[in-house]
mmCIF file of C-alpha atoms in Angstrom:
data_model
loop_
_atom_site.group_PDB
_atom_site.id
_atom_site.type_symbol
_atom_site.label_atom_id
_atom_site.label_comp_id
_atom_site.label_asym_id
_atom_site.label_seq_id
_atom_site.Cartn_x
_atom_site.Cartn_y
_atom_site.Cartn_z
ATOM 1 C CA SER A 1 7.747 -28.364 -13.768
ATOM 2 C CA ASP A 2 10.471 -27.685 -16.543
ATOM 3 C CA GLU A 3 13.478 -27.952 -14.178
ATOM 4 C CA SER A 4 12.352 -31.128 -12.318
ATOM 5 C CA LYS A 5 13.721 -34.757 -13.990
ATOM 6 C CA THR A 6 12.472 -36.897 -11.082
ATOM 7 C CA VAL A 7 9.550 -37.690 -8.909
ATOM 8 C CA ASP A 8 12.621 -36.902 -5.752
ATOM 9 C CA GLU A 9 13.325 -33.493 -7.665
ATOM 10 C CA ASN A 10 9.858 -32.623 -7.830
ATOM 11 C CA LYS A 11 8.977 -33.361 -4.567
ATOM 12 C CA THR A 12 12.168 -30.896 -3.417
ATOM 13 C CA GLU A 13 10.807 -28.478 -5.491
ATOM 14 C CA ILE A 14 7.525 -28.309 -4.575
ATOM 15 C CA LYS A 15 8.435 -28.258 -1.086
ATOM 16 C CA ASN A 16 11.352 -25.328 -1.580
ATOM 17 C CA LEU A 17 7.900 -23.576 -3.328
ATOM 18 C CA LEU A 18 5.231 -24.438 -0.373
ATOM 19 C CA LYS A 19 8.076 -22.803 2.060
ATOM 20 C CA GLN A 20 8.818 -19.518 -0.104
ATOM 21 C CA GLU A 21 4.982 -19.353 0.072
ATOM 22 C CA ALA A 22 4.877 -19.871 3.968
ATOM 23 C CA GLU A 23 7.713 -17.676 4.393
ATOM 24 C CA ASP A 24 6.168 -14.209 2.053
ATOM 25 C CA GLN A 25 3.190 -15.287 3.754
ATOM 26 C CA TYR A 26 4.357 -14.913 7.060
ATOM 27 C CA LYS A 27 5.996 -11.431 6.052
ATOM 28 C CA SER A 28 3.165 -9.900 4.840
ATOM 29 C CA GLN A 29 1.003 -11.108 7.751
ATOM 30 C CA LEU A 30 3.997 -9.733 10.166
ATOM 31 C CA SER A 31 4.700 -6.461 8.399
ATOM 32 C CA THR A 32 0.381 -5.400 8.422
ATOM 33 C CA SER A 33 0.461 -5.906 11.873
ATOM 34 C CA VAL A 34 2.948 -3.864 12.701
ATOM 35 C CA MET A 35 1.966 -1.445 10.376
ATOM 36 C CA GLU A 36 -1.725 -1.585 12.228
ATOM 37 C CA LYS A 37 0.013 -1.413 15.534
ATOM 38 C CA VAL A 38 2.404 1.713 14.997
ATOM 39 C CA LEU A 39 -0.752 3.354 12.982
ATOM 40 C CA GLU A 40 -2.793 2.977 16.326
ATOM 41 C CA ASN A 41 -0.611 4.255 18.617
ATOM 42 C CA THR A 42 0.443 7.207 16.750
ATOM 43 C CA GLU A 43 -2.041 10.642 17.330
ATOM 44 C CA ILE A 44 -1.709 12.839 15.128
ATOM 45 C CA THR A 45 -2.530 16.575 16.727
ATOM 46 C CA LYS A 46 -2.466 18.735 13.256
ATOM 47 C CA TYR A 47 -3.210 17.464 9.455
ATOM 48 C CA PRO A 48 -1.956 18.994 7.032
ATOM 49 C CA ASP A 49 -5.854 20.278 5.369
ATOM 50 C CA ASP A 50 -4.010 20.645 1.812
ATOM 51 C CA GLU A 51 -3.484 17.089 1.504
ATOM 52 C CA VAL A 52 -6.440 15.885 3.099
ATOM 53 C CA LYS A 53 -8.205 17.962 0.832
ATOM 54 C CA LYS A 54 -6.128 16.658 -2.778
ATOM 55 C CA ILE A 55 -7.028 13.752 -1.576
ATOM 56 C CA THR A 56 -10.600 14.062 -0.798
ATOM 57 C CA ASP A 57 -11.320 15.971 -3.869
ATOM 58 C CA ASP A 58 -9.533 12.508 -5.658
ATOM 59 C CA ALA A 59 -11.801 10.468 -4.387
ATOM 60 C CA VAL A 60 -14.851 12.498 -4.641
ATOM 61 C CA LYS A 61 -13.829 12.732 -8.640
ATOM 62 C CA GLN A 62 -13.366 8.977 -8.688
ATOM 63 C CA TYR A 63 -16.964 8.186 -7.321
ATOM 64 C CA LYS A 64 -18.459 10.885 -9.325
ATOM 65 C CA GLU A 65 -16.887 9.437 -12.677
ATOM 66 C CA ALA A 66 -17.991 6.164 -11.856
ATOM 67 C CA ALA A 67 -21.879 7.527 -11.011
ATOM 68 C CA GLN A 68 -21.659 9.167 -14.405
ATOM 69 C CA TYR A 69 -20.408 6.112 -16.523
ATOM 70 C CA GLN A 70 -23.184 4.577 -14.834
ATOM 71 C CA ASN A 71 -25.558 7.362 -16.186
ATOM 72 C CA ILE A 72 -26.645 8.267 -13.154
ATOM 73 C CA GLU A 73 -26.545 11.245 -10.846
ATOM 74 C CA PHE A 74 -23.984 11.149 -7.756
ATOM 75 C CA LYS A 75 -26.952 11.517 -5.246
ATOM 76 C CA ASP A 76 -28.303 8.516 -6.342
ATOM 77 C CA TYR A 77 -25.485 6.353 -6.827
ATOM 78 C CA LEU A 78 -24.305 7.253 -2.962
ATOM 79 C CA GLU A 79 -27.600 5.671 -2.527
ATOM 80 C CA GLN A 80 -27.728 2.769 -4.290
ATOM 81 C CA ASN A 81 -24.276 2.019 -2.015
ATOM 82 C CA GLY A 82 -26.339 2.445 1.297
ATOM 83 C CA VAL A 83 -24.938 5.834 1.902
ATOM 84 C CA THR A 84 -26.047 9.390 2.388
ATOM 85 C CA GLU A 85 -23.926 12.060 0.616
ATOM 86 C CA LYS A 86 -23.431 13.355 4.623
ATOM 87 C CA GLU A 87 -22.175 9.957 5.699
ATOM 88 C CA PHE A 88 -19.788 9.547 2.219
ATOM 89 C CA ASN A 89 -18.817 12.693 2.642
ATOM 90 C CA GLU A 90 -17.619 11.781 6.764
ATOM 91 C CA GLN A 91 -16.253 8.610 5.326
ATOM 92 C CA ILE A 92 -13.426 9.648 2.505
ATOM 93 C CA GLU A 93 -12.429 12.354 4.824
ATOM 94 C CA ASP A 94 -11.706 9.771 7.638
ATOM 95 C CA ALA A 95 -10.292 7.451 4.554
ATOM 96 C CA ALA A 96 -8.183 10.926 3.896
ATOM 97 C CA LYS A 97 -6.609 11.201 7.082
ATOM 98 C CA ASP A 98 -6.017 7.799 7.323
ATOM 99 C CA ARG A 99 -3.990 7.948 4.163
ATOM 100 C CA VAL A 100 -2.342 11.371 5.207
ATOM 101 C CA LYS A 101 -1.470 9.930 8.575
ATOM 102 C CA GLN A 102 0.437 6.831 7.404
ATOM 103 C CA THR A 103 2.707 8.878 5.009
ATOM 104 C CA MET A 104 3.363 11.138 7.609
ATOM 105 C CA VAL A 105 4.279 8.507 10.171
ATOM 106 C CA PHE A 106 6.325 6.373 7.535
ATOM 107 C CA ASN A 107 8.065 9.530 6.717
ATOM 108 C CA ALA A 108 9.209 9.975 10.244
ATOM 109 C CA ILE A 109 10.047 6.494 10.637
ATOM 110 C CA ALA A 110 12.154 6.506 7.777
ATOM 111 C CA GLU A 111 13.465 10.312 8.524
ATOM 112 C CA LYS A 112 14.500 8.940 12.225
ATOM 113 C CA GLU A 113 15.996 5.653 11.299
ATOM 114 C CA LYS A 114 17.875 7.094 8.400
ATOM 115 C CA LEU A 115 16.751 4.912 5.750
ATOM 116 C CA GLU A 116 16.832 6.404 2.590
ATOM 117 C CA LEU A 117 15.569 5.564 -1.161
ATOM 118 C CA THR A 118 18.816 5.171 -2.607
ATOM 119 C CA ASP A 119 18.300 5.154 -6.761
ATOM 120 C CA GLU A 120 19.874 1.372 -5.926
ATOM 121 C CA VAL A 121 17.659 0.341 -3.380
ATOM 122 C CA TYR A 122 14.317 2.213 -5.861
ATOM 123 C CA GLU A 123 15.430 0.258 -8.630
ATOM 124 C CA LYS A 124 15.149 -3.175 -6.737
ATOM 125 C CA GLN A 125 11.935 -1.939 -4.914
ATOM 126 C CA LEU A 126 10.804 -1.007 -8.603
ATOM 127 C CA GLU A 127 11.506 -4.368 -10.321
ATOM 128 C CA ASN A 128 9.898 -6.045 -7.065
ATOM 129 C CA LEU A 129 6.535 -4.092 -7.309
ATOM 130 C CA ALA A 130 7.319 -4.930 -11.389
ATOM 131 C CA ARG A 131 6.668 -8.462 -10.974
ATOM 132 C CA SER A 132 4.418 -8.384 -7.804
ATOM 133 C CA ASN A 133 2.120 -6.699 -9.485
ATOM 134 C CA GLY A 134 2.284 -8.249 -13.210
ATOM 135 C CA PHE A 135 4.011 -5.682 -14.711
ATOM 136 C CA GLU A 136 6.234 -7.098 -18.052
ATOM 137 C CA ASP A 137 9.210 -5.061 -16.488
ATOM 138 C CA VAL A 138 10.050 -1.577 -15.090
ATOM 139 C CA ASP A 139 9.309 0.380 -17.599
ATOM 140 C CA ALA A 140 5.627 -0.724 -18.212
ATOM 141 C CA LEU A 141 5.067 0.026 -14.568
ATOM 142 C CA LYS A 142 6.763 3.323 -14.912
ATOM 143 C CA GLU A 143 4.067 3.996 -17.802
ATOM 144 C CA ALA A 144 1.064 3.223 -15.463
ATOM 145 C CA ALA A 145 2.389 5.088 -12.563
ATOM 146 C CA GLU A 146 3.579 8.771 -11.196
ATOM 147 C CA GLU A 147 6.946 8.578 -9.912
ATOM 148 C CA ASP A 148 5.730 10.590 -6.889
ATOM 149 C CA GLU A 149 3.848 7.616 -6.280
ATOM 150 C CA LEU A 150 6.039 4.773 -6.833
ATOM 151 C CA LYS A 151 9.027 6.561 -5.016
ATOM 152 C CA GLU A 152 5.994 6.599 -1.653
ATOM 153 C CA VAL A 153 5.746 2.680 -2.377
ATOM 154 C CA ALA A 154 8.883 1.891 -2.726
ATOM 155 C CA LEU A 155 9.707 4.229 0.742
ATOM 156 C CA TYR A 156 6.530 2.806 2.354
ATOM 157 C CA ASN A 157 7.678 -0.851 1.535
ATOM 158 C CA ILE A 158 11.551 -0.430 3.025
ATOM 159 C CA VAL A 159 10.072 1.317 6.221
ATOM 160 C CA LEU A 160 7.539 -1.526 6.639
ATOM 161 C CA GLU A 161 10.431 -3.998 6.213
ATOM 162 C CA TRP A 162 12.338 -1.818 8.860
ATOM 163 C CA LEU A 163 9.666 -1.908 11.278
ATOM 164 C CA ALA A 164 8.944 -5.862 10.815
ATOM 165 C CA ASP A 165 12.659 -6.387 11.166
ATOM 166 C CA HIS A 166 12.736 -4.378 14.411
ATOM 167 C CA CYS A 167 9.620 -4.853 16.027
ATOM 168 C CA ILE A 168 9.139 -7.329 19.232
ATOM 169 C CA GLN A 169 6.458 -10.403 19.183
ATOM 170 C CA LYS A 170 4.689 -11.085 21.794
ATOM 171 C CA ALA A 171 2.506 -13.910 22.120
ATOM 172 C CA SER A 172 -1.214 -13.084 22.600
#
């Protein structure tokens, strides 16, 4: 360690690092569990077709580009991955609906609980995202992703944090 000068200081530093890692892992698992439970207990009666179609089209385009990159027909690409075109389309649509559902639910929670993405909160979220995803700085993150996506992720993280802070945990 560059900061510890003695063995005792090093032990304390390592203990604090391990404690922080355990706390971060706990928060991450709690957030994931809460999110899963909220989504599991939410029913969407009508999906916005345009959003589902856009996500579906984008995913199909990515898979077709992957097949083209490998220099094989799309149908052959799917067969190599063990799915028929019909199964693939169903899986893509289900995944698109899951994503739209998550966005709808998180936006509804943010609105109901008045969770706003102020400039200050947004900048803090960007700093965390840049650091946790290995970017040199916030500017590098902004170059790699579109602002709408970054705002969506930032709001998602704020809602997740709020859910984790306000959930009631029960022993299983």
